[in-house]
C-alpha atoms as a printed R data frame, in Angstrom:
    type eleno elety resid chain resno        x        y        z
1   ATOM     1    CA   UNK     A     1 -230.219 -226.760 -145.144
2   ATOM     2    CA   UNK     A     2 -232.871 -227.748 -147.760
3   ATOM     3    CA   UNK     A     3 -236.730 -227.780 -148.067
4   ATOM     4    CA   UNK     A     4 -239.016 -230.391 -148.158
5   ATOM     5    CA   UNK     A     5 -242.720 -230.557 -149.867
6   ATOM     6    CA   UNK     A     6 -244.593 -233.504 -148.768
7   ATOM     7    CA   UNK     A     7 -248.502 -234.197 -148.155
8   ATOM     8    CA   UNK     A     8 -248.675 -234.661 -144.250
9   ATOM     9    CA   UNK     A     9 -251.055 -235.025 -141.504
10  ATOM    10    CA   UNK     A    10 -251.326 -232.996 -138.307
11  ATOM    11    CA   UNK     A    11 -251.361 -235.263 -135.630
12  ATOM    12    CA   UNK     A    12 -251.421 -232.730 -133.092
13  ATOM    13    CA   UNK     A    13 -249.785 -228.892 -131.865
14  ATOM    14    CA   UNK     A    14 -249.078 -227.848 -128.804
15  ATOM    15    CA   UNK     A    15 -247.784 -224.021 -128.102
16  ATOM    16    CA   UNK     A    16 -244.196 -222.227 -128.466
17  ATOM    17    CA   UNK     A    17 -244.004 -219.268 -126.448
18  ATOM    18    CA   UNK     A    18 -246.792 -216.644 -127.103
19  ATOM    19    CA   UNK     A    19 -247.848 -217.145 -130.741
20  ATOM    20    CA   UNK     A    20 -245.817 -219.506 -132.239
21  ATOM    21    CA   UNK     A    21 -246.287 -223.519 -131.791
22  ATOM    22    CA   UNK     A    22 -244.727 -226.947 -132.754
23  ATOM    23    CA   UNK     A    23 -246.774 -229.118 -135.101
24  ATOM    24    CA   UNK     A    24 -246.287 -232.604 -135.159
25  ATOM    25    CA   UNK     A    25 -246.780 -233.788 -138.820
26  ATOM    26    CA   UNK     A    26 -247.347 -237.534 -140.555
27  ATOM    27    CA   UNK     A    27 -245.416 -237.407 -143.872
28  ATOM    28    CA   UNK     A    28 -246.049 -239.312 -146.568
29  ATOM    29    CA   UNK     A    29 -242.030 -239.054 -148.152
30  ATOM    30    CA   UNK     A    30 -240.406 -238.424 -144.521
31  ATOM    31    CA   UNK     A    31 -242.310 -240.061 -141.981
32  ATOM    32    CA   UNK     A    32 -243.164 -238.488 -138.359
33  ATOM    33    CA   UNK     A    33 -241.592 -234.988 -138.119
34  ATOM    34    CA   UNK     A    34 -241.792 -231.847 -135.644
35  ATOM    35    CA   UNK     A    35 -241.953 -228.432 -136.807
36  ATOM    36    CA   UNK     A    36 -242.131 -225.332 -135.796
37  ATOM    37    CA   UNK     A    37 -244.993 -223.018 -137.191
38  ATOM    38    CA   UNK     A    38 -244.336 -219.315 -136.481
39  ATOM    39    CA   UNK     A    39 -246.606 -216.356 -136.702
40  ATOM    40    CA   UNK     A    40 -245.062 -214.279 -139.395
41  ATOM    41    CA   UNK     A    41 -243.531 -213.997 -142.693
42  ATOM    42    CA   UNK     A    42 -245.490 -216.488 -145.537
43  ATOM    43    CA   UNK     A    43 -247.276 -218.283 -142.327
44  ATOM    44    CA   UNK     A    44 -249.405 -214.997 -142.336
45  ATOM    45    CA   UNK     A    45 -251.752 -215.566 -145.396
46  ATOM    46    CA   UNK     A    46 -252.685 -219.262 -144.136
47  ATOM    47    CA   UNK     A    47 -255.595 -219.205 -141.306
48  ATOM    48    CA   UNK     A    48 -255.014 -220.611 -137.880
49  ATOM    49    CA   UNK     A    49 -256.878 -224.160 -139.118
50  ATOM    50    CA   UNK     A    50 -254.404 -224.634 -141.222
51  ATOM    51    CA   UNK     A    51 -252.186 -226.649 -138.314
52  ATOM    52    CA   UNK     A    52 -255.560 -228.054 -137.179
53  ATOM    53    CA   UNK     A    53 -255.497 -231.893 -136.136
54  ATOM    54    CA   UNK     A    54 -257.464 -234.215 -138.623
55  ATOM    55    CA   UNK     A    55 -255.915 -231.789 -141.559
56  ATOM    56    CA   UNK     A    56 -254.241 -233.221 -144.361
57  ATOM    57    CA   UNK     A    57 -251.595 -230.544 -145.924
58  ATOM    58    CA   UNK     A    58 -249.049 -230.166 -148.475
59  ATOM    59    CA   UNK     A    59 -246.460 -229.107 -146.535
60  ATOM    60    CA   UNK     A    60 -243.040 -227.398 -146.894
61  ATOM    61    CA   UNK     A    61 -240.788 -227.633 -144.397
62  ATOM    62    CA   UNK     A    62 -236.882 -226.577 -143.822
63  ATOM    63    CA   UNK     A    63 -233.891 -227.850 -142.142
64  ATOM    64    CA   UNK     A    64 -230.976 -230.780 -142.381
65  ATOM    65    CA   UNK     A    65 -231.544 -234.133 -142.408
66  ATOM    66    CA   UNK     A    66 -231.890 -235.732 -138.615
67  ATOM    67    CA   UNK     A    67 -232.764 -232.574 -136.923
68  ATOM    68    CA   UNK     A    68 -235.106 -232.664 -133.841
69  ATOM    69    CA   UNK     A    69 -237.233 -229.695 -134.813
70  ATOM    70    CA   UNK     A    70 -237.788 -228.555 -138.592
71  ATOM    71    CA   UNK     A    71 -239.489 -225.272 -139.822
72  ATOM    72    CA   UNK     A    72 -242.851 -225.110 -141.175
73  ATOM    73    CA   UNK     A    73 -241.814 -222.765 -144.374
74  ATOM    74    CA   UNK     A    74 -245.544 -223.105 -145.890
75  ATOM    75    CA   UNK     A    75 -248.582 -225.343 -145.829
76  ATOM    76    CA   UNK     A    76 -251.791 -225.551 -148.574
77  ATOM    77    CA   UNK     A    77 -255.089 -227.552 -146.915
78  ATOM    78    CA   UNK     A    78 -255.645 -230.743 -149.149
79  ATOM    79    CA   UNK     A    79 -258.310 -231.961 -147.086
80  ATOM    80    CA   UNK     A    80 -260.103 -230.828 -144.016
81  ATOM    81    CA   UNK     A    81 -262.405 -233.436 -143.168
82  ATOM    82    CA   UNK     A    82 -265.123 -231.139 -142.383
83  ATOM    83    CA   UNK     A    83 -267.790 -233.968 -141.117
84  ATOM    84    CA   UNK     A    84 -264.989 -235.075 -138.466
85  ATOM    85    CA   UNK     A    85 -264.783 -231.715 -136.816
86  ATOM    86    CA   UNK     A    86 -268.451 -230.969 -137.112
87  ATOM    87    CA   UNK     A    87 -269.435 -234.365 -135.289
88  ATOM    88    CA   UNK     A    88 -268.331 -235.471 -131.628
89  ATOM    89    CA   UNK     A    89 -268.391 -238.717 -132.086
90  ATOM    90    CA   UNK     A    90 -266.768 -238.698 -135.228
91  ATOM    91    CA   UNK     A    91 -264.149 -235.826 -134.067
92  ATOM    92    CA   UNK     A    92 -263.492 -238.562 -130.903
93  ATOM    93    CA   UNK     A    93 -262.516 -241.328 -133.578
94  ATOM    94    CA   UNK     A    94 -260.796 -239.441 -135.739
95  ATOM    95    CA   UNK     A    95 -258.405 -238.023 -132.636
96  ATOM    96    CA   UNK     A    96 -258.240 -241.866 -131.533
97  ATOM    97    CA   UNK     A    97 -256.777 -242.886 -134.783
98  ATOM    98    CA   UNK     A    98 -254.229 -240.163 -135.441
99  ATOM    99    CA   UNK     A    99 -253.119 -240.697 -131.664
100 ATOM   100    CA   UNK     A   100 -252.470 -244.253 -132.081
101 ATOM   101    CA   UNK     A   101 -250.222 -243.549 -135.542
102 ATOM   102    CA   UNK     A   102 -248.506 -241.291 -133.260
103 ATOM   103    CA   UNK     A   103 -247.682 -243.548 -130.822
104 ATOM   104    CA   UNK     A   104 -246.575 -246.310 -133.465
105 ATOM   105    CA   UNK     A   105 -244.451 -244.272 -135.575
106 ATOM   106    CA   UNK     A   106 -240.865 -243.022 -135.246
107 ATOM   107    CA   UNK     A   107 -239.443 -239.705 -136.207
108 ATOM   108    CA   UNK     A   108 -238.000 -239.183 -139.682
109 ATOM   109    CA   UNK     A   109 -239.056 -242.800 -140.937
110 ATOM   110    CA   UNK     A   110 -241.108 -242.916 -143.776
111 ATOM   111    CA   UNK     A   111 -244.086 -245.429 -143.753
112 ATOM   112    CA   UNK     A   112 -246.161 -245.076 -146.713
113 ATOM   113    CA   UNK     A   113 -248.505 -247.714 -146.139
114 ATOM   114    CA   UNK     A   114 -249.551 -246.550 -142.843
115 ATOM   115    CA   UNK     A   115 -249.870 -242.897 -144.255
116 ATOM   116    CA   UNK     A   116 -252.259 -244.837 -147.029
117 ATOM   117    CA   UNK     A   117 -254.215 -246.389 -143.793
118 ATOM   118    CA   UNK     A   118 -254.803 -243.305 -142.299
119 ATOM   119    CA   UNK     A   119 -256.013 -241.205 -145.081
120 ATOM   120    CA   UNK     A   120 -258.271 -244.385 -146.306
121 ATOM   121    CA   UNK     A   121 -259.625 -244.461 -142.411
122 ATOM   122    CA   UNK     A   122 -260.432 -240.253 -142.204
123 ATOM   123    CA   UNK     A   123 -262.336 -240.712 -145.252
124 ATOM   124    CA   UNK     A   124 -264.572 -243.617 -144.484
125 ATOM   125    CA   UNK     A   125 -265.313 -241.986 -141.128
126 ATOM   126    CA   UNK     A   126 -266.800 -239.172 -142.963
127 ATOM   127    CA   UNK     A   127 -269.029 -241.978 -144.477
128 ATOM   128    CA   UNK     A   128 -269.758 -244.201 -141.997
129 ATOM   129    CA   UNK     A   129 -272.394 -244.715 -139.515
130 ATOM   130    CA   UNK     A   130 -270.582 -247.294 -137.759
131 ATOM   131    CA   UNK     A   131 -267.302 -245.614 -136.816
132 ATOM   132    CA   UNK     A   132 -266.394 -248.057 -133.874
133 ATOM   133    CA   UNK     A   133 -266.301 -250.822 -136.725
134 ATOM   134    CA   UNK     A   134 -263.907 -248.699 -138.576
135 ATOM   135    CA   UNK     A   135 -261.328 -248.656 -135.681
136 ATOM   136    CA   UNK     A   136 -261.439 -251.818 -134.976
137 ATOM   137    CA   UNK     A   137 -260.444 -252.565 -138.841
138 ATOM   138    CA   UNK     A   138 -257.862 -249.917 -138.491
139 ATOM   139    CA   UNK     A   139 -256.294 -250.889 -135.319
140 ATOM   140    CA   UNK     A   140 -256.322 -254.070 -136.754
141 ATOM   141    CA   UNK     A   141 -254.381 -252.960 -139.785
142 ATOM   142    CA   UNK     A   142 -252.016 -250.868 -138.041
143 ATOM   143    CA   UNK     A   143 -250.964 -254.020 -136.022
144 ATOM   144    CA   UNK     A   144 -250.531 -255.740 -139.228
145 ATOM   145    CA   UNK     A   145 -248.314 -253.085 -140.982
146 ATOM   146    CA   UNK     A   146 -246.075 -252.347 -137.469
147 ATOM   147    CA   UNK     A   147 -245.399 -256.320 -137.361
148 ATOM   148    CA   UNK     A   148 -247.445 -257.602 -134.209
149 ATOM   149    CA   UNK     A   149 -250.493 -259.189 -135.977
150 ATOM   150    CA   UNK     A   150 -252.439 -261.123 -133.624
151 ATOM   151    CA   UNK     A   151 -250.879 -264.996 -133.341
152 ATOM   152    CA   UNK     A   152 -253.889 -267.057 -134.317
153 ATOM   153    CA   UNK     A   153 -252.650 -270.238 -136.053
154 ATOM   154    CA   UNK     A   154 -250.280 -271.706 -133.398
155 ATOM   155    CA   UNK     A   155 -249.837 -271.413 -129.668
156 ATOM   156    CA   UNK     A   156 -247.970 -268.057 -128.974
157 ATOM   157    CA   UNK     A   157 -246.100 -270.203 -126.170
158 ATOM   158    CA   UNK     A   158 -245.033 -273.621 -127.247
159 ATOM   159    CA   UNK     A   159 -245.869 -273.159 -131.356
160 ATOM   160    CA   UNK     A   160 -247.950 -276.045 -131.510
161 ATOM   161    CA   UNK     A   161 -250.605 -275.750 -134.195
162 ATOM   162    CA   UNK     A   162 -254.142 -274.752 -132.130
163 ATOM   163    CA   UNK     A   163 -257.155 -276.749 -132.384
164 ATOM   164    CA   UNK     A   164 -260.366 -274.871 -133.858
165 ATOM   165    CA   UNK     A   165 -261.372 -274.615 -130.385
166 ATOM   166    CA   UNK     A   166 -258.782 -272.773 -128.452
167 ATOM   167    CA   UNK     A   167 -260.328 -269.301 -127.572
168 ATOM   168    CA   UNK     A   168 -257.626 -267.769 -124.983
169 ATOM   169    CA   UNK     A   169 -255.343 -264.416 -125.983
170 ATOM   170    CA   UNK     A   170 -252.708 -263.674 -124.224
171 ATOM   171    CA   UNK     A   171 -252.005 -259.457 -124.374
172 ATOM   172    CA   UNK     A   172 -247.839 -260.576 -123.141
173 ATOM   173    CA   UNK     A   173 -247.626 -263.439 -125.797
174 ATOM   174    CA   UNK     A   174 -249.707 -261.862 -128.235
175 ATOM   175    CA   UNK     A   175 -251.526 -264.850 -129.895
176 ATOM   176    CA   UNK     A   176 -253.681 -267.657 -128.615
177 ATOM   177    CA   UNK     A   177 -252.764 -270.393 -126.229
178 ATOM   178    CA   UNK     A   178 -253.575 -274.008 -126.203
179 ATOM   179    CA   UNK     A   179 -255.040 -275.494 -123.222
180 ATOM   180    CA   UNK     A   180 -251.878 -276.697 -122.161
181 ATOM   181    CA   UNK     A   181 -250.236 -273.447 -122.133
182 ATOM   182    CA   UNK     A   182 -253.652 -271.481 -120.630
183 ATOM   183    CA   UNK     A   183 -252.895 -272.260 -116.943
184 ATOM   184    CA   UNK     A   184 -249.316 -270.779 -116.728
185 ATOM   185    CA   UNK     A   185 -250.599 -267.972 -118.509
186 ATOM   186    CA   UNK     A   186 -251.419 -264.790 -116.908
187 ATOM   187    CA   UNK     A   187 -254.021 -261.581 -117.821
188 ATOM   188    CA   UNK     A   188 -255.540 -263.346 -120.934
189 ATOM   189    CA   UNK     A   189 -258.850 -262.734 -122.720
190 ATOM   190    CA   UNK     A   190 -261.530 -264.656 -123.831
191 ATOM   191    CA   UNK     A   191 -262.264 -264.308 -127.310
192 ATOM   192    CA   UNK     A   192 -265.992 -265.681 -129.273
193 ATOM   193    CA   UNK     A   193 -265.203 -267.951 -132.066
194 ATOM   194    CA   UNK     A   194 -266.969 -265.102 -134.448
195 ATOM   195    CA   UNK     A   195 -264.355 -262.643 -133.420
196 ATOM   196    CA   UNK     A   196 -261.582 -265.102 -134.484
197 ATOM   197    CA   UNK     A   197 -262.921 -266.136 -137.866
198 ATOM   198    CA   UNK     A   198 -263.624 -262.310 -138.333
199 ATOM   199    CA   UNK     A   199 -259.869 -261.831 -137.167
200 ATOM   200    CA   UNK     A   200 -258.320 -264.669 -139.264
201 ATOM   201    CA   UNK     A   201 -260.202 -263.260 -142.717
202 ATOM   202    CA   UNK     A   202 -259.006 -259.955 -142.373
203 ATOM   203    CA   UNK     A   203 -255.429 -260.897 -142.026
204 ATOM   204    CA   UNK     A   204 -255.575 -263.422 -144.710
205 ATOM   205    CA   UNK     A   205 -256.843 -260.531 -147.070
206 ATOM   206    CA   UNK     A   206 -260.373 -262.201 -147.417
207 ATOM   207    CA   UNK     A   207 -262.683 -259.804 -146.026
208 ATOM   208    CA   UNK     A   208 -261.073 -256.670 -146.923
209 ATOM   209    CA   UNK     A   209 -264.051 -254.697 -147.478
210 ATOM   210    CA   UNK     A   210 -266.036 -256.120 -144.477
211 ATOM   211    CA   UNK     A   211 -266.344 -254.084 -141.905
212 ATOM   212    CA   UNK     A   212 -267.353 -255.454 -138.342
213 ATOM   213    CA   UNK     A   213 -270.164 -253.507 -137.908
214 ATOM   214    CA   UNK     A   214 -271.698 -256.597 -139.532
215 ATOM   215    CA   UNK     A   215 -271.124 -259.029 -136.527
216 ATOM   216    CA   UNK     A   216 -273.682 -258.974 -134.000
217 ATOM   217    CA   UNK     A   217 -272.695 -256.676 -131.080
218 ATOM   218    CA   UNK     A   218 -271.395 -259.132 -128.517
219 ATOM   219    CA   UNK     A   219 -268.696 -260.157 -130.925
220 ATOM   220    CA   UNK     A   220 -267.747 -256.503 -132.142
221 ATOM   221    CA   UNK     A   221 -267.016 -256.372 -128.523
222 ATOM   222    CA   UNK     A   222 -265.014 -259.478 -128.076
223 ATOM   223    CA   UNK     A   223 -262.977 -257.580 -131.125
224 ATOM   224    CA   UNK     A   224 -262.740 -254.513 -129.128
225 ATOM   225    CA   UNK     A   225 -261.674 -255.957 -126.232
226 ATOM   226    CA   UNK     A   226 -259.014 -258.274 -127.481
227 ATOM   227    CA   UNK     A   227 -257.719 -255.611 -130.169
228 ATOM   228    CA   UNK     A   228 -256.893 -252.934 -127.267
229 ATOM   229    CA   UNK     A   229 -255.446 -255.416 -125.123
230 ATOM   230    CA   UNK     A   230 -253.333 -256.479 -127.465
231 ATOM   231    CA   UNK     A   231 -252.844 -252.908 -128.787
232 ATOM   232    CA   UNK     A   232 -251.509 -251.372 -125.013
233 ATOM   233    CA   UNK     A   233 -249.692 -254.392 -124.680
234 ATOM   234    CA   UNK     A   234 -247.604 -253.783 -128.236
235 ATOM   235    CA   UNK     A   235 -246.984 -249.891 -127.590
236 ATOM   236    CA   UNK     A   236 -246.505 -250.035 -123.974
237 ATOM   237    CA   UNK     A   237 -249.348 -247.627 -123.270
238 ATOM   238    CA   UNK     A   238 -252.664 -247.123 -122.816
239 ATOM   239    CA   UNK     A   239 -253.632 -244.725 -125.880
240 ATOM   240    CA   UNK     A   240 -255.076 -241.715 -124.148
241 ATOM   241    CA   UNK     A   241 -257.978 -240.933 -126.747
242 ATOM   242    CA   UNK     A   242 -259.430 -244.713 -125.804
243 ATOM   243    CA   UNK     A   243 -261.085 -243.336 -122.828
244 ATOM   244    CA   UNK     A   244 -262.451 -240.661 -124.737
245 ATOM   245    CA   UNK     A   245 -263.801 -242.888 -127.099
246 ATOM   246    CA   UNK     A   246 -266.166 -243.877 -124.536
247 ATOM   247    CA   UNK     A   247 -267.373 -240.598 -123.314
């Protein structure tokens, strides 16, 4: 048995018999871990907001390497966020994005850079006016960092290089497809020729602090549109929060 200090995120809680509950936490040394946050002992002098979603703590938790559940031995607020649970609309984004780092994370593996991502995201939605544009960089990112960035130089089916032209995605392939390939292809997307050339300078690092907000709104839709496609068709799943987005 040891303990563990680490910054981490709350994802989300759910309950554990009358008072106590399990907290799922985003670790910056350990990764993705579940814990178990009971009512008593040092647990006493934090409040209940403490284990809040959208809360960034330093945590201490106990138990051996590998286990399924840990205990939550103490926990200081770093950050609360306060504009992202005063807001709907920025509450409904800020849900969205710690739902999809739960659902592309494993347990007990440490991934600094998307711990980075996620912090860096909270805070410019506390900023922003435009937080759909901030998703759609973030999704975009995550895909990057959990290896299933978008295929955009070369057909995703036969690897032949793609004229400037092609414009279909395919969500099962995940790239584009030449017009050879398009007509054996199933479920694809249209995609503007903005929305690409916004796509391709993000992932060659040349538009890092462009955020799409500054596309016209047809193609920050195209980007929405492709970007969850190829999202649900990465983690298997349709992201709950994404219809709440919507609300």
């Amino acid at each position: 048995m040891a303990l563990h200090r680490s910054d981490a995120f709350v994802l989300h809680t759910y309950k554990l018999g009358e008072a106590d509950q399990i907290v799922v936490l985003f670790t910056r040394e350990f990764g993705k871990l579940r814990v178990v946050a009971r009512r008593s002992h040092s647990l006493r002098r934090h409040p209940a907001s403490t284990c809040q979603p959208l809360t960034l703590l330093n945590a201490i938790v106990f138990g051996r390497p590998n286990q399924t559940l840990y205990r939550l031995q103490g926990a200081d607020i770093v950050q609360a966020f306060r504009p992202l649970q005063e807001d709907f609309g920025l509450l409904r984004s800020g849900l969205y994005a710690t739902e999809l780092i739960d659902v592309a994370t494993h347990e007990r593996e440490p991934a600094p850079e998307l711990f980075a991502l996620l912090h860096d995201t909270l805070e410019h939605l506390t900023r922003t006016t435009a937080p759909a544009a901030v998703l759609r960089l973030f999704e975009l990112r995550v895909l990057m960092v959990i290896g299933y960035t978008p295929q955009l130089e070369c057909c995703a089916h036969c690897a032949r290089s793609l004229q400037p032209q092609a414009c279909t995605f395919s969500p099962k392939l995940g790239g584009l497809l030449c017009p050879d390939c398009v007509p054996s292809a199933r479920q694809t997307v249209t995609v503007s020729p903005a929305a690409l050339a916004y796509l391709r300078l993000v992932m060659h690092g040349a538009a890092a602090e462009v955020l799409p907000s500054a596309l016209d709104e047809a193609t920050q839709q195209d980007l929405e549109r492709l970007l969850h496609v190829h999202l649900t068709s990465c983690l298997g799943r349709e992201l709950k929060s994404y219809a709440f987005l919507h609300l």
